[in-house]
Every structure is written in C-alpha cells, then in structure tokens.
Tab-separated table of C-alpha atoms in Angstrom:
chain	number	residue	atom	x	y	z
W	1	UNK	CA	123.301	94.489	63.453
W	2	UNK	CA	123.377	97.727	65.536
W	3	UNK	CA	121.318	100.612	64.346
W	4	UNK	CA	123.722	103.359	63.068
W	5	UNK	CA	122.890	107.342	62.908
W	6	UNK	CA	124.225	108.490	59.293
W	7	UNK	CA	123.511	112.018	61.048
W	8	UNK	CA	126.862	113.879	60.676
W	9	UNK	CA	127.498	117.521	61.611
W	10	UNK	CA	129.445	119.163	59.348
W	11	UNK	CA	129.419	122.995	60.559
W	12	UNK	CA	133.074	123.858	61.048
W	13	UNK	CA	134.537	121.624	58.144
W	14	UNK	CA	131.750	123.548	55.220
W	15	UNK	CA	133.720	126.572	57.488
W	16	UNK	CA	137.406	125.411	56.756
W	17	UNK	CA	136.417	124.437	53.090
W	18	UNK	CA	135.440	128.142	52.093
W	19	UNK	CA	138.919	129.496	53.396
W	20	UNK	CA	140.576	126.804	52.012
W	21	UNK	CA	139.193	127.421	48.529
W	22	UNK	CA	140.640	131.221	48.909
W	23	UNK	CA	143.876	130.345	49.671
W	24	UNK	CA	144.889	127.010	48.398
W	25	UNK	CA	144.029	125.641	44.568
W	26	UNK	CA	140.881	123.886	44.580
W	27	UNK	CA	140.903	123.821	48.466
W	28	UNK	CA	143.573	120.823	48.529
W	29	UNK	CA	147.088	120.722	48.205
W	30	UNK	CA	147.052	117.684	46.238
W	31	UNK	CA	145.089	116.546	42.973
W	32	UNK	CA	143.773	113.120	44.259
W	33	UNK	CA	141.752	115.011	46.515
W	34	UNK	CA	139.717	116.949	43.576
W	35	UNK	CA	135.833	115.870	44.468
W	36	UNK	CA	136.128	114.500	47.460
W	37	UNK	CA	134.315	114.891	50.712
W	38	UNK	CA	134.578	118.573	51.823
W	39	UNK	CA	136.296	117.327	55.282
W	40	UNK	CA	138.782	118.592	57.668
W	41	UNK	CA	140.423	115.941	60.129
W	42	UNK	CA	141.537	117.333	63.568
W	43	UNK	CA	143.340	114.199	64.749
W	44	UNK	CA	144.129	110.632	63.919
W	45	UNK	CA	144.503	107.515	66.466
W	46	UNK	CA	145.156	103.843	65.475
W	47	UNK	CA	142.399	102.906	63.063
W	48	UNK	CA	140.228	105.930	63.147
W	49	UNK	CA	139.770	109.773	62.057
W	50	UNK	CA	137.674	112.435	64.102
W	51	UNK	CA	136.922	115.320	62.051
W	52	UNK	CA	136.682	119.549	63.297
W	53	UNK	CA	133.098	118.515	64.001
W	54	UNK	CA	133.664	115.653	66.029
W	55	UNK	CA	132.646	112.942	63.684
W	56	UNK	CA	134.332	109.387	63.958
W	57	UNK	CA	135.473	107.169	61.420
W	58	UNK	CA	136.989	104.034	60.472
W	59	UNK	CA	139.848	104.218	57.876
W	60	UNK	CA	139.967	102.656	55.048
W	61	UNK	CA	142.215	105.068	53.404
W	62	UNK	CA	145.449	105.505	55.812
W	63	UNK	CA	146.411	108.634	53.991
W	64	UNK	CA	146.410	106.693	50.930
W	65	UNK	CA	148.764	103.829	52.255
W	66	UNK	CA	151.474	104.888	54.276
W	67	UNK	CA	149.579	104.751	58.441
W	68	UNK	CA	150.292	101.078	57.780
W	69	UNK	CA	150.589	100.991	61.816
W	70	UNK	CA	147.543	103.311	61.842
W	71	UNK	CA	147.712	106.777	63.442
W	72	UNK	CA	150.392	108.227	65.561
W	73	UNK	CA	151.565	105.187	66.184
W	74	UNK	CA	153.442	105.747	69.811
W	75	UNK	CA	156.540	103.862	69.361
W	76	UNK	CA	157.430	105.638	66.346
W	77	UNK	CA	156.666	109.062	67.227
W	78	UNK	CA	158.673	108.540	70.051
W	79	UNK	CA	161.680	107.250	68.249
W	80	UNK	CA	161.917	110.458	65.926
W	81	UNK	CA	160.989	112.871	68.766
W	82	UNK	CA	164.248	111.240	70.446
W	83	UNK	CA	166.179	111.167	67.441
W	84	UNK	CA	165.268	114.815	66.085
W	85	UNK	CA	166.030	116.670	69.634
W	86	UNK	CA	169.486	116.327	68.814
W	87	UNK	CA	169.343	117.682	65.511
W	88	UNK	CA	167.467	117.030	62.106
W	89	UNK	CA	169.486	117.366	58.876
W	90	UNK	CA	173.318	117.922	58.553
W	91	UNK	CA	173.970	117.913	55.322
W	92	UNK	CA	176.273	114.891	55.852
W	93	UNK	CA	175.850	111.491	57.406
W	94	UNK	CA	174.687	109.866	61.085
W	95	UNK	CA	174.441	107.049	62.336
W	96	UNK	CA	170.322	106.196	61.844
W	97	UNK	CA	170.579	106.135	58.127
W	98	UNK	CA	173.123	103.076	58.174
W	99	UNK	CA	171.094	101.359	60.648
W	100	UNK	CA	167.875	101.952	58.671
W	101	UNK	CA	169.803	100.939	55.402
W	102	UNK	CA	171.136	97.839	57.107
W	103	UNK	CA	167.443	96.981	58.205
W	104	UNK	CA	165.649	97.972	54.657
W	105	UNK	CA	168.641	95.750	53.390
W	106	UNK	CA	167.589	92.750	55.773
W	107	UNK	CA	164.046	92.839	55.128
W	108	UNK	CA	164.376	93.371	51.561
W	109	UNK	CA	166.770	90.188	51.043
W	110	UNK	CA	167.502	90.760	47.601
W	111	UNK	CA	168.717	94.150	47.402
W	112	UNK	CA	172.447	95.482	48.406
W	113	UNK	CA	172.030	98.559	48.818
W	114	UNK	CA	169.811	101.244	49.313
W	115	UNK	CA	169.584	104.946	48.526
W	116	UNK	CA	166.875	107.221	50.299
W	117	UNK	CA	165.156	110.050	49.089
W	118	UNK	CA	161.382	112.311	49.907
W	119	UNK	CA	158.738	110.866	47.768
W	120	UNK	CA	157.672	108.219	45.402
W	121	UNK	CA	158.310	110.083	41.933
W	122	UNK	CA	161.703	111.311	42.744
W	123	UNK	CA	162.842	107.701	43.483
W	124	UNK	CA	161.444	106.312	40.213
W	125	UNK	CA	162.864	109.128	38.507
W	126	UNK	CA	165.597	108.232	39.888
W	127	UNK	CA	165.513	104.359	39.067
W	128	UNK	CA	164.797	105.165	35.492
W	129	UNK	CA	167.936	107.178	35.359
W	130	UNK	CA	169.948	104.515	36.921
W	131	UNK	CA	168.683	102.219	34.219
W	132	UNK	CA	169.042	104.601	30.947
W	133	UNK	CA	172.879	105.149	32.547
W	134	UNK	CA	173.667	101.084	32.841
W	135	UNK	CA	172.278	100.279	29.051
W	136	UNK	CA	172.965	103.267	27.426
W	137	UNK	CA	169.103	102.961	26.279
W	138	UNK	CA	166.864	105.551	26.104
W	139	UNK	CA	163.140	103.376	26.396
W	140	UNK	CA	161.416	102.028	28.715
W	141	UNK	CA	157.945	99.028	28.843
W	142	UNK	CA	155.278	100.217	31.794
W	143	UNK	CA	151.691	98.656	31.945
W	144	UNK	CA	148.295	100.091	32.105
W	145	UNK	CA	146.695	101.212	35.023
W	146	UNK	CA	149.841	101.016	37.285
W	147	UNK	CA	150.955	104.542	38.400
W	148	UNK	CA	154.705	105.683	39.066
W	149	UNK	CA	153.920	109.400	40.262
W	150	UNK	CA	153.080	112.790	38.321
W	151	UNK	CA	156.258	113.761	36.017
W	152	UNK	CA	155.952	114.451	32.781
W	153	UNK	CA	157.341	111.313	31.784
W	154	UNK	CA	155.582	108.947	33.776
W	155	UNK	CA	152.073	110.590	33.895
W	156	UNK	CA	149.331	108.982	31.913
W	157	UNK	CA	146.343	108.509	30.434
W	158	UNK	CA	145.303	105.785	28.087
W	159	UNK	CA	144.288	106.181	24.439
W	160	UNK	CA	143.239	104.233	21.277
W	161	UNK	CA	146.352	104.375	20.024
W	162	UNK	CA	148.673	104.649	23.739
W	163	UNK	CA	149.643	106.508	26.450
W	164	UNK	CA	149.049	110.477	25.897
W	165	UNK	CA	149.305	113.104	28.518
W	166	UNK	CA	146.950	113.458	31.409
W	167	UNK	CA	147.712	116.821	32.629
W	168	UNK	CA	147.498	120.467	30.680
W	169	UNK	CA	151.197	121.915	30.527
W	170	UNK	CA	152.578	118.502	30.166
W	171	UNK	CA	154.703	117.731	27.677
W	172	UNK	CA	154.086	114.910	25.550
W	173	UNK	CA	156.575	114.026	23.598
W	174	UNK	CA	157.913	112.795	26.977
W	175	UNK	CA	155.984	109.999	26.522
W	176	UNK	CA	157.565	108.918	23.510
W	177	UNK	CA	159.999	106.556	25.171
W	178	UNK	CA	157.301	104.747	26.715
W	179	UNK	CA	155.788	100.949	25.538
W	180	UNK	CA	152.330	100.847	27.103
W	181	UNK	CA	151.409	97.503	27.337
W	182	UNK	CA	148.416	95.309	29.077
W	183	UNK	CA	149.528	93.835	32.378
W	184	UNK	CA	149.687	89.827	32.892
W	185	UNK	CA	150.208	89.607	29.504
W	186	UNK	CA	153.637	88.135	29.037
W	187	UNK	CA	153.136	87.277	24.755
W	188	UNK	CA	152.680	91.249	24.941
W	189	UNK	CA	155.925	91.966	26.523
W	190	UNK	CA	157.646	89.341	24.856
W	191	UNK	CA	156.304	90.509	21.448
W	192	UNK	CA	157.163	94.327	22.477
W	193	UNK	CA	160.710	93.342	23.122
W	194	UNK	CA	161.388	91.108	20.099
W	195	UNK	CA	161.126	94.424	18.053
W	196	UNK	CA	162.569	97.181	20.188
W	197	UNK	CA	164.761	95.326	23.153
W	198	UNK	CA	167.645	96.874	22.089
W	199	UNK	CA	166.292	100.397	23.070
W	200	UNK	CA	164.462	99.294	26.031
W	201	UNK	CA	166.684	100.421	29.272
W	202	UNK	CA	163.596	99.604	31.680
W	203	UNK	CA	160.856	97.376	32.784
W	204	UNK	CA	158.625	99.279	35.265
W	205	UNK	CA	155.797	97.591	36.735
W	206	UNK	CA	154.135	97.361	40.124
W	207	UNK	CA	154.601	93.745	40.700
W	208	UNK	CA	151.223	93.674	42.357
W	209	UNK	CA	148.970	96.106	40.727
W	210	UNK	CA	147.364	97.501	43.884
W	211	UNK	CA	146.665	101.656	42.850
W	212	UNK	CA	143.992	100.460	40.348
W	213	UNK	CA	142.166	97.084	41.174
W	214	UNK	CA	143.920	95.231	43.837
W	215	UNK	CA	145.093	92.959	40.920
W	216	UNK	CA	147.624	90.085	41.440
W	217	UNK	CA	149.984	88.759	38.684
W	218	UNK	CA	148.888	85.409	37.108
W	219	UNK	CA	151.083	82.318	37.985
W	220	UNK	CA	154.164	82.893	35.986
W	221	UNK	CA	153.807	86.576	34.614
W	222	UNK	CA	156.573	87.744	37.449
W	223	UNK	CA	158.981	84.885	36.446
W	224	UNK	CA	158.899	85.353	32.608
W	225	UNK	CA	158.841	89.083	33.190
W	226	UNK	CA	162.244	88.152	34.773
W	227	UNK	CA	163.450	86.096	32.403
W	228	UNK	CA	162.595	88.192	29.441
W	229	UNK	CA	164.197	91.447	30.610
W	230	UNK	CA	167.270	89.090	31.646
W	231	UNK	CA	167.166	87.829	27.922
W	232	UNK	CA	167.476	91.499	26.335
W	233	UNK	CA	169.635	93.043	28.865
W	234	UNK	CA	166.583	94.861	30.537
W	235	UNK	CA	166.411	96.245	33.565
W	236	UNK	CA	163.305	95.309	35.858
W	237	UNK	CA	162.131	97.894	38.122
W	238	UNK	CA	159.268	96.758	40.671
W	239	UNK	CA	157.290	99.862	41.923
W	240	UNK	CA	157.007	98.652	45.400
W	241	UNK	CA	155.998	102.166	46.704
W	242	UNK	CA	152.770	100.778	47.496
W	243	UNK	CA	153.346	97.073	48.438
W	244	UNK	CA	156.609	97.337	50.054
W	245	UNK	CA	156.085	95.959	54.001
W	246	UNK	CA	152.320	95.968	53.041
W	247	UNK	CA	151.981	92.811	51.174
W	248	UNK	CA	154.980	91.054	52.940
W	249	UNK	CA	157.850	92.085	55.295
W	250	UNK	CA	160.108	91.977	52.405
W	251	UNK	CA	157.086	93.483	49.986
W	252	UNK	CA	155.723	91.966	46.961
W	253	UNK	CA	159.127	90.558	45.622
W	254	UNK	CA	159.523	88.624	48.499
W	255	UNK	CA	155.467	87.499	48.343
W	256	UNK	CA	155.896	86.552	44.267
W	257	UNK	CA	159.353	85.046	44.741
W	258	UNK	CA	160.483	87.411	41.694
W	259	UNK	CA	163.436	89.509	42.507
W	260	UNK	CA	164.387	92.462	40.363
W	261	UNK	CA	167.363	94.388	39.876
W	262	UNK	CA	166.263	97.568	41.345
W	263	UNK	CA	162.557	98.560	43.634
W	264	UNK	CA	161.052	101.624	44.899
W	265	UNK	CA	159.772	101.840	48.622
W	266	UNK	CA	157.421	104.191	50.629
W	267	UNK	CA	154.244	104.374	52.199
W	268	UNK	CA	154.166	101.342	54.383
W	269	UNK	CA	157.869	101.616	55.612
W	270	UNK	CA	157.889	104.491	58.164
W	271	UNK	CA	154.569	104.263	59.929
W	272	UNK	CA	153.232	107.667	58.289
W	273	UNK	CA	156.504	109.467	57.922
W	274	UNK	CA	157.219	110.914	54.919
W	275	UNK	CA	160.165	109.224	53.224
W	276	UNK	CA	161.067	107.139	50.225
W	277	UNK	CA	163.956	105.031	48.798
W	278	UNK	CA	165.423	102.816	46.548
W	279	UNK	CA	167.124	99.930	46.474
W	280	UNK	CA	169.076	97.592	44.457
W	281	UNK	CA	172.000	95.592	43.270
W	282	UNK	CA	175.677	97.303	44.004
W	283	UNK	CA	176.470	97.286	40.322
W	284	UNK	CA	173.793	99.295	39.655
W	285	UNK	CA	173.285	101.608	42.987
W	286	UNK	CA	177.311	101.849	42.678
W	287	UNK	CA	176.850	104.595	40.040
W	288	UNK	CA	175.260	106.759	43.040
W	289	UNK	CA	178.291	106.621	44.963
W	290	UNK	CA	180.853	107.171	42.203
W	291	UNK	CA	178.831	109.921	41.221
W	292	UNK	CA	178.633	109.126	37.799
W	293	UNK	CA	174.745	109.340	37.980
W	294	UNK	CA	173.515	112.174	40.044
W	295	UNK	CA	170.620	111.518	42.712
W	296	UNK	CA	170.515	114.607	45.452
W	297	UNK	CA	168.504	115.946	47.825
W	298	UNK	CA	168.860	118.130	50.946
W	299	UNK	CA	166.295	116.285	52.888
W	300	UNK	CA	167.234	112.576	51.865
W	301	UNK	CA	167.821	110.677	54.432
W	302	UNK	CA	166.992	113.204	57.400
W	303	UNK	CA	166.900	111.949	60.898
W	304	UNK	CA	163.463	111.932	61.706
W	305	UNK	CA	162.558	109.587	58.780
W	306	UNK	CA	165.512	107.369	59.679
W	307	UNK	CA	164.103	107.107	63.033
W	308	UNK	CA	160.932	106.073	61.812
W	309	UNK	CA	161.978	103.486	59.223
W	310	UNK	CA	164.100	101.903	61.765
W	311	UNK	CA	161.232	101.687	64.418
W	312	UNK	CA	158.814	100.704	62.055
W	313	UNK	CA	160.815	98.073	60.864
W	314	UNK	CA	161.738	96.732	64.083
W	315	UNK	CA	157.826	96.475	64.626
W	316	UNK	CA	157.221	94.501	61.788
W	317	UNK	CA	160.081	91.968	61.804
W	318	UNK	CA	159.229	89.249	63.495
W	319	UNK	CA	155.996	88.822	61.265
W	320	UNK	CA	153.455	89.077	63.741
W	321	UNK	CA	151.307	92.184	62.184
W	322	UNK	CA	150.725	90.373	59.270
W	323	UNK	CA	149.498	87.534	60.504
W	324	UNK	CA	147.233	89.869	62.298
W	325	UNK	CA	146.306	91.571	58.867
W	326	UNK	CA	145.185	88.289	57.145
W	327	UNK	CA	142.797	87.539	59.724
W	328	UNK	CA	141.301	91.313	60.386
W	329	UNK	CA	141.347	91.929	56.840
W	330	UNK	CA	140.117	88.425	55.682
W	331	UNK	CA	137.127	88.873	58.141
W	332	UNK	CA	136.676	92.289	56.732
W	333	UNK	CA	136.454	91.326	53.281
W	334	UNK	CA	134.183	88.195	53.830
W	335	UNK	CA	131.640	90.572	55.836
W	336	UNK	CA	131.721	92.918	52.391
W	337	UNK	CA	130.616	90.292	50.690
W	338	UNK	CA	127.778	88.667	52.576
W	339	UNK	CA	125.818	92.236	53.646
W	340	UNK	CA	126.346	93.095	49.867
W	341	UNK	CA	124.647	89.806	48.919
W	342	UNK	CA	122.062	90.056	51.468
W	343	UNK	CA	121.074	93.574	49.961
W	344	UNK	CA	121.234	92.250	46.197
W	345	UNK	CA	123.496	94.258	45.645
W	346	UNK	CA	126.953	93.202	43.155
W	347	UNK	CA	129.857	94.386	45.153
W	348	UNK	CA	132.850	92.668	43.636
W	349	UNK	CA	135.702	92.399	46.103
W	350	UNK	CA	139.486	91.372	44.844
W	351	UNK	CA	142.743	91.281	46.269
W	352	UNK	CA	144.768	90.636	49.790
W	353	UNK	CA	143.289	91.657	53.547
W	354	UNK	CA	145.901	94.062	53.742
W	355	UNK	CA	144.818	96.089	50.273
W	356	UNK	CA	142.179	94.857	48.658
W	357	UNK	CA	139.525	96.910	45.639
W	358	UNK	CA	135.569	97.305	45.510
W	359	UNK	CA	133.607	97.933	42.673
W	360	UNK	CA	130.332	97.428	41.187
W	361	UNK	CA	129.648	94.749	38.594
W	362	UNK	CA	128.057	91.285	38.123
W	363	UNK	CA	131.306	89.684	36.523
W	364	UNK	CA	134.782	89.265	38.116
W	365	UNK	CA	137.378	91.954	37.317
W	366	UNK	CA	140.933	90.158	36.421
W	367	UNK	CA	142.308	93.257	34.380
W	368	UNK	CA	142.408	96.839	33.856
W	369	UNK	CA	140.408	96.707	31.264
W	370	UNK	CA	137.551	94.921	33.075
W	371	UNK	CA	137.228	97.331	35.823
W	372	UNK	CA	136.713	100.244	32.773
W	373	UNK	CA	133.858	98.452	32.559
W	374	UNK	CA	132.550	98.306	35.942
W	375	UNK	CA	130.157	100.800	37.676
W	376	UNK	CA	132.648	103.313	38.879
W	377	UNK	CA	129.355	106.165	39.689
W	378	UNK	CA	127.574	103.723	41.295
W	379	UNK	CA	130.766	102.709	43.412
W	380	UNK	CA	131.723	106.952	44.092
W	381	UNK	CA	128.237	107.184	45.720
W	382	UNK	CA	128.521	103.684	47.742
W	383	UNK	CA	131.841	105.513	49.340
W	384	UNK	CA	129.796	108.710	49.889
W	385	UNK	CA	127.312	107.068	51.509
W	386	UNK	CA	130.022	105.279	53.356
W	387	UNK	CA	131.604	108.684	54.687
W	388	UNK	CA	128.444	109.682	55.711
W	389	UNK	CA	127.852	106.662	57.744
W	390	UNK	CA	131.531	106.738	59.246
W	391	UNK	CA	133.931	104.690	56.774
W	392	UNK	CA	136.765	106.914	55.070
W	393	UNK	CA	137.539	105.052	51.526
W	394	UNK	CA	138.957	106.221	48.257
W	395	UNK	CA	136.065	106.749	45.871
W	396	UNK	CA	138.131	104.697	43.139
W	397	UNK	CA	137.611	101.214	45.116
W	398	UNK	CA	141.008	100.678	47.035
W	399	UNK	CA	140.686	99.642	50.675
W	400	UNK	CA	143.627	99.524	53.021
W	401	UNK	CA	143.604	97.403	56.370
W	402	UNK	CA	146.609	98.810	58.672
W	403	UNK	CA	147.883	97.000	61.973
W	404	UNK	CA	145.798	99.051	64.248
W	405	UNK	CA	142.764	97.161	62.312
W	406	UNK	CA	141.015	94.530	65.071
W	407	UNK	CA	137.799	93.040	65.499
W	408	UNK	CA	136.075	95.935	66.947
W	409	UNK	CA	136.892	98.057	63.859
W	410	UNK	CA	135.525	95.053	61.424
W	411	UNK	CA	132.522	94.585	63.312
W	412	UNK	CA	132.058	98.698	63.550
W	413	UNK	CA	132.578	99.181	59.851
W	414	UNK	CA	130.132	96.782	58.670
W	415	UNK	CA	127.769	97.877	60.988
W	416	UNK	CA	128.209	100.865	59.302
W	417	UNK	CA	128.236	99.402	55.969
W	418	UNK	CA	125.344	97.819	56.224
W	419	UNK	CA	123.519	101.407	57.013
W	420	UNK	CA	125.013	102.868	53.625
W	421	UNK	CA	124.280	100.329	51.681
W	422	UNK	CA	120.405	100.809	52.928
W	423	UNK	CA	121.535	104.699	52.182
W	424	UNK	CA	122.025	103.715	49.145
W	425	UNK	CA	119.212	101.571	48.231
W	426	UNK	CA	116.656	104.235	49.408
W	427	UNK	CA	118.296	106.694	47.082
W	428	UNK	CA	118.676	104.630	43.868
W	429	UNK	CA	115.610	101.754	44.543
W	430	UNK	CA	116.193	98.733	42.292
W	431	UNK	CA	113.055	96.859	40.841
C-alpha cells in the first residue's frame, strides 16, 4: 500500500470560512453542513474535489447524492448549455419537458404520469396533498429514521412517546397527523392501521432506507406494505428522492418489485442539476391537471433541468453504469472491510455498491434502532481523519459510489483509508 501524506494546506479555505461566518448563518447555507470540515471546493471533475488550496479528494459524498455521473459530467452540461441559449423559463410549455416526462415515464414503468417541480420537500408536500385530496383523510404512517425534507410537517425527531419537533420555531402540532412507526415491521403497520385506517390518507416510506443506515427492506415488508395500504384504501408513497436511478434504472420500486401509487424523484436523475418530480398513476396526478389540487411553481420544469434529465437518462438506459457500479462499488466495500480488519478495528459496512453506510460497532446493524447504538463519535472522527487524508464522506456513515467511480479511485481511496485509519489509531491507541 502506497505511503500517503495526510499533510493538507488549508490557508485560503480557514480565509473563506471567516467571511463566510460574517455574511452567511453559521458560514453555510444549509443545516446539514453545521460541524463539518471548514472547506471551500473550487472545482469538481468526475470522481474527485480540489479545494481553494489545491487539495484532492475522492468523493464519497456527491453533494449528498445527486453527481450520480460524478462532476460536470460533459454530456450533460452540454445538453443544457444548448438547450438554455435559446431561452430558460417561459412560463408555459416546450418541448424538453414532454420528452423528459416521456423518458422518466419509460424508466419508471409503473407510473403514468409525471409532474416536475425544484426540490425534494416541495414534491412530497406535494404527494401528501395529492393523497389527503383522493381519501378525504387527514393522516398519514411514516417510519423512523427515513427523512422526507424540512417542513414543519415532515421534520422530526424521535421521542419516548413519538415524533416531536426537531427545529425551534416549528410548529408541533403539525405533527399530530403523523403515525411514527419502526421500519420492516409489517405487525406494526398492520396493527397501526387496524385502529386508525380510516383516517390514514398516506403511507410514506423510503422503500430503501438509504439517508440513515443503508438499510434494505426484509423479504416481504414492500409487498405487505402494498397490500395493507390496498386493504384500507391507503395511499403508498415511496420517497425515491434518494434511490431513484441510484439503486436501479427504474429506482428502488423497480429493484423491490413493489410498485406504489405515487414516488418522489431527485438527486440521481439529472446528473447534478437541481430538479425534482413526481410521479404517479393518472387518477391520482389527474387532479394536477384539472386543477382541483394546486401544485405551482415558476421554475418547475425549466429548460435547463429538462435538458439534463433527458441526457442523463439517455446515459443510463441501456444499463451499463450500473453494472459498472456493482463492481467499483462491490470492490470498494470489500477493501473497507479487510484494511478495517487488518487494523482491529469494527467497521460495520451495510447496504448496495452504489450507497452503502459505515459505522462503528461489533454487532450487525439491521434497524434504526441498532445504529442508535453504534459508535457514531468514533465514526465522525474516522471521516475527519478521512478528509484529512483525501476522502470526502458524510460524518453520519452514508457513502455514495457515482459512475465516474473506477478502479483507480478504489485503489486511491483505500490507500488513503488505510492512512486514516493509522490516523486514527495513533490518536485513540486501543490496548
């Protein structure tokens, strides 16, 4: 294993930090950043960062999912340069947004239609409306640990007793209409519905729970989640803003075999561009279009984010980058696991090669629950010592693997592994 220098400049980012933290709350414009690495990227290429002081890393992070083709991927950037030179938003239709819907449509194979919107919580907000409109039901069951963006009716924490708020200024009774259940428990849902299915308008669930753990549903949990909600005149929502064209062309529904009646997309779908959508049957996504429910936005369905659905779905079609994924990730994941148990050191590693979870713990994690009980300080200093040896992870455990992902980044990265693991060891010696 090549020796690697863990010495990292870090002049002009301590520089950009300082200003930052004058101008912009907490130096970030987003919350997940809070106590991160105090780090300012100048550019982005395939699998790797460079940073204002001219440091190189392999990402683990891509953003937080969606560089799913890695950095500025060329194809794509081209095809929205192309597209936007002839204008950007109209405030009325063109031609990409068909021929993305048409393709989301296609790869989706369940789903009829498709509505598009900007981000992740406005499309599950908008979902959740859909479904309170079609049963005239107020409730809805979600699970613990799964995550369907920051609205006051969505955001959580869990308590003894439930969900309860996780931000000051939210309000709480919001969460009222909420079931909190354990996931991959179907006697739970079952036992939930039983006593209040006639209020329940909603099942919301990632159908892989990748955001916390990596963790896939049992054998049978996705079919009887189906069947119940069917039973009680529930609608299932899959939160496929993280799996969608990550796990599978046609996202986790098409993985599982489990199709539900409506799914959120994002992320993974247009190669870094900010965009969301979603889709679902045309007796349900009808009540868009008659206007009955109300879903707006001046920059849904813009061209530039057409442009790069529909070249980042033309990429991925014909199934070759995930092929590519299980073998670059698989070899990635298997390398995790032999340095960690050369160094004696338990590094539990769960899920797929394209997003997979690390934490520290003897036992296997299979639940939420379990990983509350895992290491998670020991596991925030093992991806410190991992930034400061060149690998750019989420502190909380979740590793994606994009397309741009080959040998020479798995062979780089556990170089560099291996070096913060040693890191680590020499900081925190075990007897």
């Amino acid at each position: 294993m090549a020796e690697v220098d863990v010495r990292r400049t870090s002049l002009e980012s301590e520089r950009m930090t300082a200003i930052a933290e004058r101008f912009v709350p907490g130096g970030v414009n987003s919350n997940i950043r809070l106590g991160g690495p105090s780090v300012f990227f100048a550019r982005g290429e395939g699998a790797w960062l460079w940073d204002v002081d001219g440091n190189d890393y392999v990402d683990y992070l891509l953003g937080q999912g969606p560089a799913f083709l890695g950095h500025a991927p060329a194809d794509v950037l081209d095809a929205v340069d192309a597209a936007c030179r002839s204008g950007m938003v109209y405030a009325a239709q063109h031609p990409l947004e068909i021929e993305a819907a048409e393709l989301m449509c296609r790869a989706i194979g369940w789903a009829e239609m498709v509505r598009f919107g900007s981000s992740g919580t406005e499309v599950v907000q908008a979902a959740l409306r859909l479904a309170r409109a079609a049963t005239d039901r107020r409730e809805f069951v979600r699970f613990e640990g799964h995550y369907h963006g920051w609205l006051d009716n969505v955001l959580i924490d869990v308590g003894d007793d439930g969900p309860i708020a996780a931000s000051e200024g939210q309000i709480a009774d919001y969460l009222k209409d909420c079931h909190l259940l354990p996931w991959n428990d179907l006697d739970a849902l079952a036992d939930v519905l039983k006593r209040h299915g006639p209020n329940v308008a909603a099942v919301i669930m990632e159908p892989m729970m990748v955001n916390v753990g990596a963790i896939e549903p049992v054998s049978g949990y996705l079919e009887g989640v189906r069947r119940l909600c069917d039973e009680y005149g529930v609608v299932l929502i899959f939160d496929e803003i993280i799996t969608g064209f990550r796990v599978a062309f046609g996202g986790a529904a098409a993985r599982y075999g489990v199709a539900p009646d409506l799914a959120t997309y994002g992320k993974a779908m247009a190669g870094s561009w900010p965009v969301a959508a979603l889709a679902g049957s045309a007796e349900l996504m009808g009540r868009f279009g008659t206007g009955a429910v109300n879903h707006s936005g001046t920059f849904n369905a813009n061209v530039m984010a057409m442009a790069a659905i529909v070249a980042t779905l033309r990429r991925l079609e014909d199934g070759t980058a995930y092929r590519k994924l299980d073998r670059v990730g698989g070899a990635l994941m298997k390398g995790l696991r032999e340095l960690a148990d050369g160094a004696s050191i338990p590094l539990h590693i769960q899920g797929l090669p394209m997003a997979f979870h690390a934490s520290f713990g003897e036992d296997d994690v299979v639940d939420y629950r379990g990983l509350q009980a895992k290491d998670a300080a020991g596991y925030r200093a093992f991806a410190r010592a991992l930034f400061d040896c060149g690998v750019w992870v989420a502190p909380r455990g979740i590793w994606y693997v994009s397309t741009a992902h080959g040998e020479r980044e798995v062979e780089v990265t556990l170089d560099r592994v291996g070096a913060a693991l040693k890191r680590l060891q020499a900081l925190n010696p075990r007897s």
